[in-house]
Amino acid sequence: SPNPANAILRVSTMQVQGLVVLSLTDALGRKLLSASMSGTTHTLAVGALPRGLYVVTLSSPEGRSAQRVVLE
């Protein structure tokens, strides 16, 4: 099930091996935010985005993972 968020979205990973790129896309697949993670935690300011369902994707040399997020 999607994770709820309000103005701040905090993304954490277990380990970071190399460059990890974090992206936030809307329900139509449009990329709204993109950032490089320099550690195991990154914070995104999402308060200006409309409420709804989004997907956070982490991409690294080891692979890719995605998680649904609901902005409330």
GROMACS .gro file of C-alpha atoms in nm:
model
   72
    1SER     CA    1   0.000   0.000   0.000
    2PRO     CA    2   0.120   0.357  -0.062
    3ASN     CA    3   0.305   0.552   0.206
    4PRO     CA    4   0.143   0.884   0.308
    5ALA     CA    5   0.339   1.211   0.303
    6ASN     CA    6   0.264   1.579   0.357
    7ALA     CA    7   0.513   1.864   0.295
    8ILE     CA    8   0.832   1.659   0.341
    9LEU     CA    9   0.912   1.321   0.195
   10ARG     CA   10   1.205   1.138   0.353
   11VAL     CA   11   1.365   0.856   0.154
   12SER     CA   12   1.606   0.611   0.316
   13THR     CA   13   1.812   0.324   0.180
   14MET     CA   14   1.991   0.045   0.361
   15GLN     CA   15   2.325   0.095   0.186
   16VAL     CA   16   2.457   0.318  -0.087
   17GLN     CA   17   2.705   0.168  -0.331
   18GLY     CA   18   2.798   0.430  -0.588
   19LEU     CA   19   2.563   0.690  -0.729
   20VAL     CA   20   2.195   0.662  -0.638
   21VAL     CA   21   1.948   0.878  -0.830
   22LEU     CA   22   1.611   0.945  -0.672
   23SER     CA   23   1.318   1.051  -0.890
   24LEU     CA   24   0.956   1.138  -0.822
   25THR     CA   25   0.700   1.079  -1.096
   26ASP     CA   26   0.328   1.146  -1.105
   27ALA     CA   27   0.055   0.896  -1.192
   28LEU     CA   28   0.102   0.974  -1.564
   29GLY     CA   29   0.473   0.893  -1.549
   30ARG     CA   30   0.597   1.253  -1.573
   31LYS     CA   31   0.922   1.310  -1.382
   32LEU     CA   32   0.865   1.598  -1.137
   33LEU     CA   33   1.177   1.585  -0.919
   34SER     CA   34   1.516   1.423  -0.952
   35ALA     CA   35   1.812   1.428  -0.713
   36SER     CA   36   2.134   1.243  -0.641
   37MET     CA   37   2.158   1.084  -0.298
   38SER     CA   38   2.493   1.137  -0.128
   39GLY     CA   39   2.409   0.929   0.181
   40THR     CA   40   2.151   0.682   0.299
   41THR     CA   41   1.880   0.945   0.360
   42HIS     CA   42   1.741   1.220   0.137
   43THR     CA   43   1.461   1.469   0.200
   44LEU     CA   44   1.235   1.607  -0.072
   45ALA     CA   45   1.015   1.915  -0.029
   46VAL     CA   46   0.681   1.808  -0.180
   47GLY     CA   47   0.448   2.064  -0.020
   48ALA     CA   48   0.397   2.252  -0.350
   49LEU     CA   49   0.281   1.941  -0.537
   50PRO     CA   50  -0.090   1.860  -0.567
   51ARG     CA   51  -0.237   1.580  -0.358
   52GLY     CA   52  -0.236   1.242  -0.524
   53LEU     CA   53  -0.043   0.926  -0.601
   54TYR     CA   54   0.325   0.945  -0.694
   55VAL     CA   55   0.608   0.697  -0.744
   56VAL     CA   56   0.953   0.735  -0.588
   57THR     CA   57   1.222   0.547  -0.781
   58LEU     CA   58   1.578   0.481  -0.666
   59SER     CA   59   1.824   0.389  -0.943
   60SER     CA   60   2.179   0.268  -0.879
   61PRO     CA   61   2.439   0.049  -1.050
   62GLU     CA   62   2.295  -0.247  -0.852
   63GLY     CA   63   1.942  -0.199  -0.982
   64ARG     CA   64   1.622  -0.005  -0.940
   65SER     CA   65   1.338   0.002  -0.688
   66ALA     CA   66   1.010   0.191  -0.680
   67GLN     CA   67   0.762   0.274  -0.405
   68ARG     CA   68   0.420   0.438  -0.433
   69VAL     CA   69   0.360   0.747  -0.218
   70VAL     CA   70   0.036   0.937  -0.152
   71LEU     CA   71   0.068   1.312  -0.093
   72GLU     CA   72  -0.207   1.424   0.143
   0.00000   0.00000   0.00000
